[in-house]
mmCIF file of C-alpha atoms in Angstrom:
data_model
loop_
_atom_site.group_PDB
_atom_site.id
_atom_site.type_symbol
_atom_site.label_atom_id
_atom_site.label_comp_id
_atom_site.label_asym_id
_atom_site.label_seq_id
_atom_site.Cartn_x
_atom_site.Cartn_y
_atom_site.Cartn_z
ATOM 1 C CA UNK A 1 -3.972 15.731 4.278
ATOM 2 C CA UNK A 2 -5.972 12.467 3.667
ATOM 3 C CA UNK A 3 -7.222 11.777 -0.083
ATOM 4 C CA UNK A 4 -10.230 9.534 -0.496
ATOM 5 C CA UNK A 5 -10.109 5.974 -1.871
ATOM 6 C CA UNK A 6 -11.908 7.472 -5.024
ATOM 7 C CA UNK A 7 -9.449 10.570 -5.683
ATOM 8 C CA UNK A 8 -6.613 7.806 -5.039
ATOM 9 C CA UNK A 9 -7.738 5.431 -7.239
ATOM 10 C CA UNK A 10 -8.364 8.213 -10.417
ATOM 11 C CA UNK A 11 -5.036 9.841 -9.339
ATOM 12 C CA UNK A 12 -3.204 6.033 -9.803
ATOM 13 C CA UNK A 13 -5.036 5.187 -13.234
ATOM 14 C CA UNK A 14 -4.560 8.726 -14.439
ATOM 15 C CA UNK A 15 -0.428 8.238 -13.676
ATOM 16 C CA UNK A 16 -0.835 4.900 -15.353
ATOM 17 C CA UNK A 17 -2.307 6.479 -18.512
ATOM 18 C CA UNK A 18 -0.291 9.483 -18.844
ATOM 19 C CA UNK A 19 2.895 7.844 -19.786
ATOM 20 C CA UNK A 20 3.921 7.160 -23.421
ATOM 21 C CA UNK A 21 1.013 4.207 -24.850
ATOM 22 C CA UNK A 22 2.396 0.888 -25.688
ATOM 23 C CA UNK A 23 1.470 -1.634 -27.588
ATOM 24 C CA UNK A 24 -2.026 -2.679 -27.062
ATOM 25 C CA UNK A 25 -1.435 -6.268 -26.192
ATOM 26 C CA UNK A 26 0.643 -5.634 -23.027
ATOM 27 C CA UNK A 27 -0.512 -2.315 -21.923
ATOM 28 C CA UNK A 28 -3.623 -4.165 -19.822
ATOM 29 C CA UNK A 29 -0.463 -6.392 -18.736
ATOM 30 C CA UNK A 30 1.743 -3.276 -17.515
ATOM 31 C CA UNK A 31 -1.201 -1.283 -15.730
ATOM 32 C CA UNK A 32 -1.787 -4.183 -13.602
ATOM 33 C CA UNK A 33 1.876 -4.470 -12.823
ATOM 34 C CA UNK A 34 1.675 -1.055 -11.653
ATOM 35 C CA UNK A 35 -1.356 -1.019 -9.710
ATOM 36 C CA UNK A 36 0.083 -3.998 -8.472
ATOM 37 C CA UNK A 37 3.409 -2.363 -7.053
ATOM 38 C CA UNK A 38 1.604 0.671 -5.856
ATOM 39 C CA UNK A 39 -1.014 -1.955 -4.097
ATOM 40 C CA UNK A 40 2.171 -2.850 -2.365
ATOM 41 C CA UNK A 41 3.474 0.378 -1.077
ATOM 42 C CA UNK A 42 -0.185 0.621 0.802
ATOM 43 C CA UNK A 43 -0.093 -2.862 1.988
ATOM 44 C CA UNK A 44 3.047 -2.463 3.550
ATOM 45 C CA UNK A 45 2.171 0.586 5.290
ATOM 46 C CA UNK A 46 -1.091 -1.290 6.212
ATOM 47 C CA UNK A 47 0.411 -3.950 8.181
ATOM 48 C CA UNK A 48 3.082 -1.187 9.467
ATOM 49 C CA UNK A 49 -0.003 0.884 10.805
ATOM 50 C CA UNK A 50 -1.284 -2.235 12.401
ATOM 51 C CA UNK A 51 1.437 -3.105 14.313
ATOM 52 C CA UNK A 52 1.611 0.603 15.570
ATOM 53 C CA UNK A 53 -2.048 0.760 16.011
ATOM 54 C CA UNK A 54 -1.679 -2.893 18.110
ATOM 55 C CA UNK A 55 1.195 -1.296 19.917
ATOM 56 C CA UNK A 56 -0.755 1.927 20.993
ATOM 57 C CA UNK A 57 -3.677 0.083 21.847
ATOM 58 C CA UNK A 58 -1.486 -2.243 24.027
ATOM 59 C CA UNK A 59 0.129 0.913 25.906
ATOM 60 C CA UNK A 60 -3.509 1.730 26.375
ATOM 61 C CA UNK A 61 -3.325 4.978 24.208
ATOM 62 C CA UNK A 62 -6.328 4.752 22.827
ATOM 63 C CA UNK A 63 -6.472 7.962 20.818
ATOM 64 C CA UNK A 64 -3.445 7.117 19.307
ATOM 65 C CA UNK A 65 -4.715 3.224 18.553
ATOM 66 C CA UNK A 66 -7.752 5.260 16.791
ATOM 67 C CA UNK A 67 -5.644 7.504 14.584
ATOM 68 C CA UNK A 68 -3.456 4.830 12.951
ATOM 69 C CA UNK A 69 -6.906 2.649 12.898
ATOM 70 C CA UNK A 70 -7.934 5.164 10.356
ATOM 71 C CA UNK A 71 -4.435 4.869 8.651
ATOM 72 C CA UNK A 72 -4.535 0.966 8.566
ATOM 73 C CA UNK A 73 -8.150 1.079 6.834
ATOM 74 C CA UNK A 74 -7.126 4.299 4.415
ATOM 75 C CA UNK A 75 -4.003 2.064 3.053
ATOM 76 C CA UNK A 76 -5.706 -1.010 2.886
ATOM 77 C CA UNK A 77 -8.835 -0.035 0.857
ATOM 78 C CA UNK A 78 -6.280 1.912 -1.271
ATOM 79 C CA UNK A 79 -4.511 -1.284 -1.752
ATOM 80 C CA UNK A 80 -7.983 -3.038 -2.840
ATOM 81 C CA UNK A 81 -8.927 -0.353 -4.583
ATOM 82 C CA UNK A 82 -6.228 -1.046 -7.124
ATOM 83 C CA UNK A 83 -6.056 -5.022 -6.955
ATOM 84 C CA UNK A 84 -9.435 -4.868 -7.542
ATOM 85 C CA UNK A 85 -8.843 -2.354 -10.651
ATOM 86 C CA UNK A 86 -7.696 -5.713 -12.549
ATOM 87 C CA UNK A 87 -9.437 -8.275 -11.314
ATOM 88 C CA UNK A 88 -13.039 -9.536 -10.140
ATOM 89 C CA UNK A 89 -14.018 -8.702 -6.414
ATOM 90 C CA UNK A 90 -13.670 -12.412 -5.669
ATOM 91 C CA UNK A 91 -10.181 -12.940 -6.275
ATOM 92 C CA UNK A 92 -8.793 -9.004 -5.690
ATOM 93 C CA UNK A 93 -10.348 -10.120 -1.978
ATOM 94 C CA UNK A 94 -8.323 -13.139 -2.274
ATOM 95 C CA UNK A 95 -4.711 -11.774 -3.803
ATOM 96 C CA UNK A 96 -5.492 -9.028 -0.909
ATOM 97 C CA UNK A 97 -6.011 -11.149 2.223
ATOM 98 C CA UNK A 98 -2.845 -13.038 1.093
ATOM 99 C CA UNK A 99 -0.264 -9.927 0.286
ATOM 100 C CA UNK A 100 -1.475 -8.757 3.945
ATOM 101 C CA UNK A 101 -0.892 -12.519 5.516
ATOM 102 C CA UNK A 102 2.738 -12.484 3.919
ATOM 103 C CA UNK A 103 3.425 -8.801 4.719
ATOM 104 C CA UNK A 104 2.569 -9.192 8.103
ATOM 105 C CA UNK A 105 4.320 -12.446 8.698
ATOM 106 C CA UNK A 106 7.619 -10.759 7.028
ATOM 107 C CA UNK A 107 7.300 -7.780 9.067
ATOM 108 C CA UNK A 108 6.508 -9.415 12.840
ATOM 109 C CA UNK A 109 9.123 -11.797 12.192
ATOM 110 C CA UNK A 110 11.405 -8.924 11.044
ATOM 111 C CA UNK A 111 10.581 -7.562 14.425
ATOM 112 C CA UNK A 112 10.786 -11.105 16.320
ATOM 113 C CA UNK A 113 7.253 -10.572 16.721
ATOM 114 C CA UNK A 114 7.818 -8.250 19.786
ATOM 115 C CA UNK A 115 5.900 -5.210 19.535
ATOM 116 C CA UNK A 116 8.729 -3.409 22.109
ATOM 117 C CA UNK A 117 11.179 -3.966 18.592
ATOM 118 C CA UNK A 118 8.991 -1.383 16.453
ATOM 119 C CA UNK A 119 11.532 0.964 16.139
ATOM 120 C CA UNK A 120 13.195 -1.851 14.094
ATOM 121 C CA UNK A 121 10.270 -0.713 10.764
ATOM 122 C CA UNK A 122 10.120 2.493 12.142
ATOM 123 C CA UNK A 123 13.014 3.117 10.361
ATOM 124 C CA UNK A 124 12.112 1.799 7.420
ATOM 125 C CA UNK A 125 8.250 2.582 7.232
ATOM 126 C CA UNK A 126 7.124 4.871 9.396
ATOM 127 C CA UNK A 127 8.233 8.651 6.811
ATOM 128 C CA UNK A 128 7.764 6.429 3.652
ATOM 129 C CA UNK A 129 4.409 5.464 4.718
ATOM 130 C CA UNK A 130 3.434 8.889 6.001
ATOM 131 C CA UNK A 131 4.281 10.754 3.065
ATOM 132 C CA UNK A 132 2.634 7.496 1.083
ATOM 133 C CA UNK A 133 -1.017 8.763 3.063
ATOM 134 C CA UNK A 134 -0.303 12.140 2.511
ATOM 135 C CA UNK A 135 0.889 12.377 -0.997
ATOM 136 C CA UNK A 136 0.775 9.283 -3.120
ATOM 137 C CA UNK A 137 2.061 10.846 -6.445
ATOM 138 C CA UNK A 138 5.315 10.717 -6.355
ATOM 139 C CA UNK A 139 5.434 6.967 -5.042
ATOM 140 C CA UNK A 140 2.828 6.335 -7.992
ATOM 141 C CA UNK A 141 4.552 8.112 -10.888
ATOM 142 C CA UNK A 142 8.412 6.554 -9.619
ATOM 143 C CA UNK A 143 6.269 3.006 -9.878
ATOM 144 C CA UNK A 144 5.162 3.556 -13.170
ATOM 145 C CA UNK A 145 8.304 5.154 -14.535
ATOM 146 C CA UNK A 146 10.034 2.139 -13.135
ATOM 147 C CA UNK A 147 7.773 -0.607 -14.617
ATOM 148 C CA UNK A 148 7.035 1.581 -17.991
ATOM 149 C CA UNK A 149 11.080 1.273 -18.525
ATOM 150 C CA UNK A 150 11.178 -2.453 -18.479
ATOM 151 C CA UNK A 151 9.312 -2.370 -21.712
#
């Protein structure tokens, strides 16, 4: 089950908000870590998806090419979604563009940009990201519990 970029986005700041308050000063500061981290997780999975999806469509497996299409667009206007929770559209489209430029560089060249080597993130990715699409809680409540505890 897919959620929408709306119910995502409530679900995220609603995780941010539930945990203990902290001081006023640095709780703008800590949100935007988190949304930050979580914008991440979907990033990752974005470029992961996009390889796949460039894979498929490459094998000529169209259907296949469509269905992580959809995945690839679902995690990254998650990803804005948050970035742009803490900053103006102009430079959330900028810190965006850029995470998926150096995520996608890391990951090809973790794969020595050979498309045949995608079992190499499949590993790593491909049931992270999937239960990432299907249920982001637990990914968003283990980032905030993590960044909530460095303060």
């Amino acid at each position: 089950m897919r959620y929408s970029i709306c119910f995502l986005l409530t679900s995220c700041l609603c995780v941010i908000c539930s945990t203990e308050v902290l001081a006023e000063m640095t709780e703008k500061e800590i949100q935007t870590e988190i949304a930050d981290n979580i914008a991440g997780e979907y990033i990752d999975c974005g470029v992961y998806f996009n390889l796949v999806y460039e894979g498929a469509e490459k094998a000529g497996r169209m259907e296949l090419a469509k269905q992580y299409s959809a995945l690839v667009d679902h995690c990254y206007g998650s990803a804005y979604m948050l970035i742009k929770s803490n900053r103006d559209e102009e430079m959330a489209s900028k810190v965006s563009t850029s995470l998926v430029s150096m995520r996608n560089t890391f990951l090809r060249d973790e794969i020595g940009n050979n498309l045949s080597n995608l079992s190499v993130l499949s590993n790593k990715y491909m049931d992270r990201c999937i239960n990432i699409v299907k249920d982001p809680t637990d990914m968003m409540e283990s980032w905030a519990q993590k960044i909530r505890s460095k303060y």
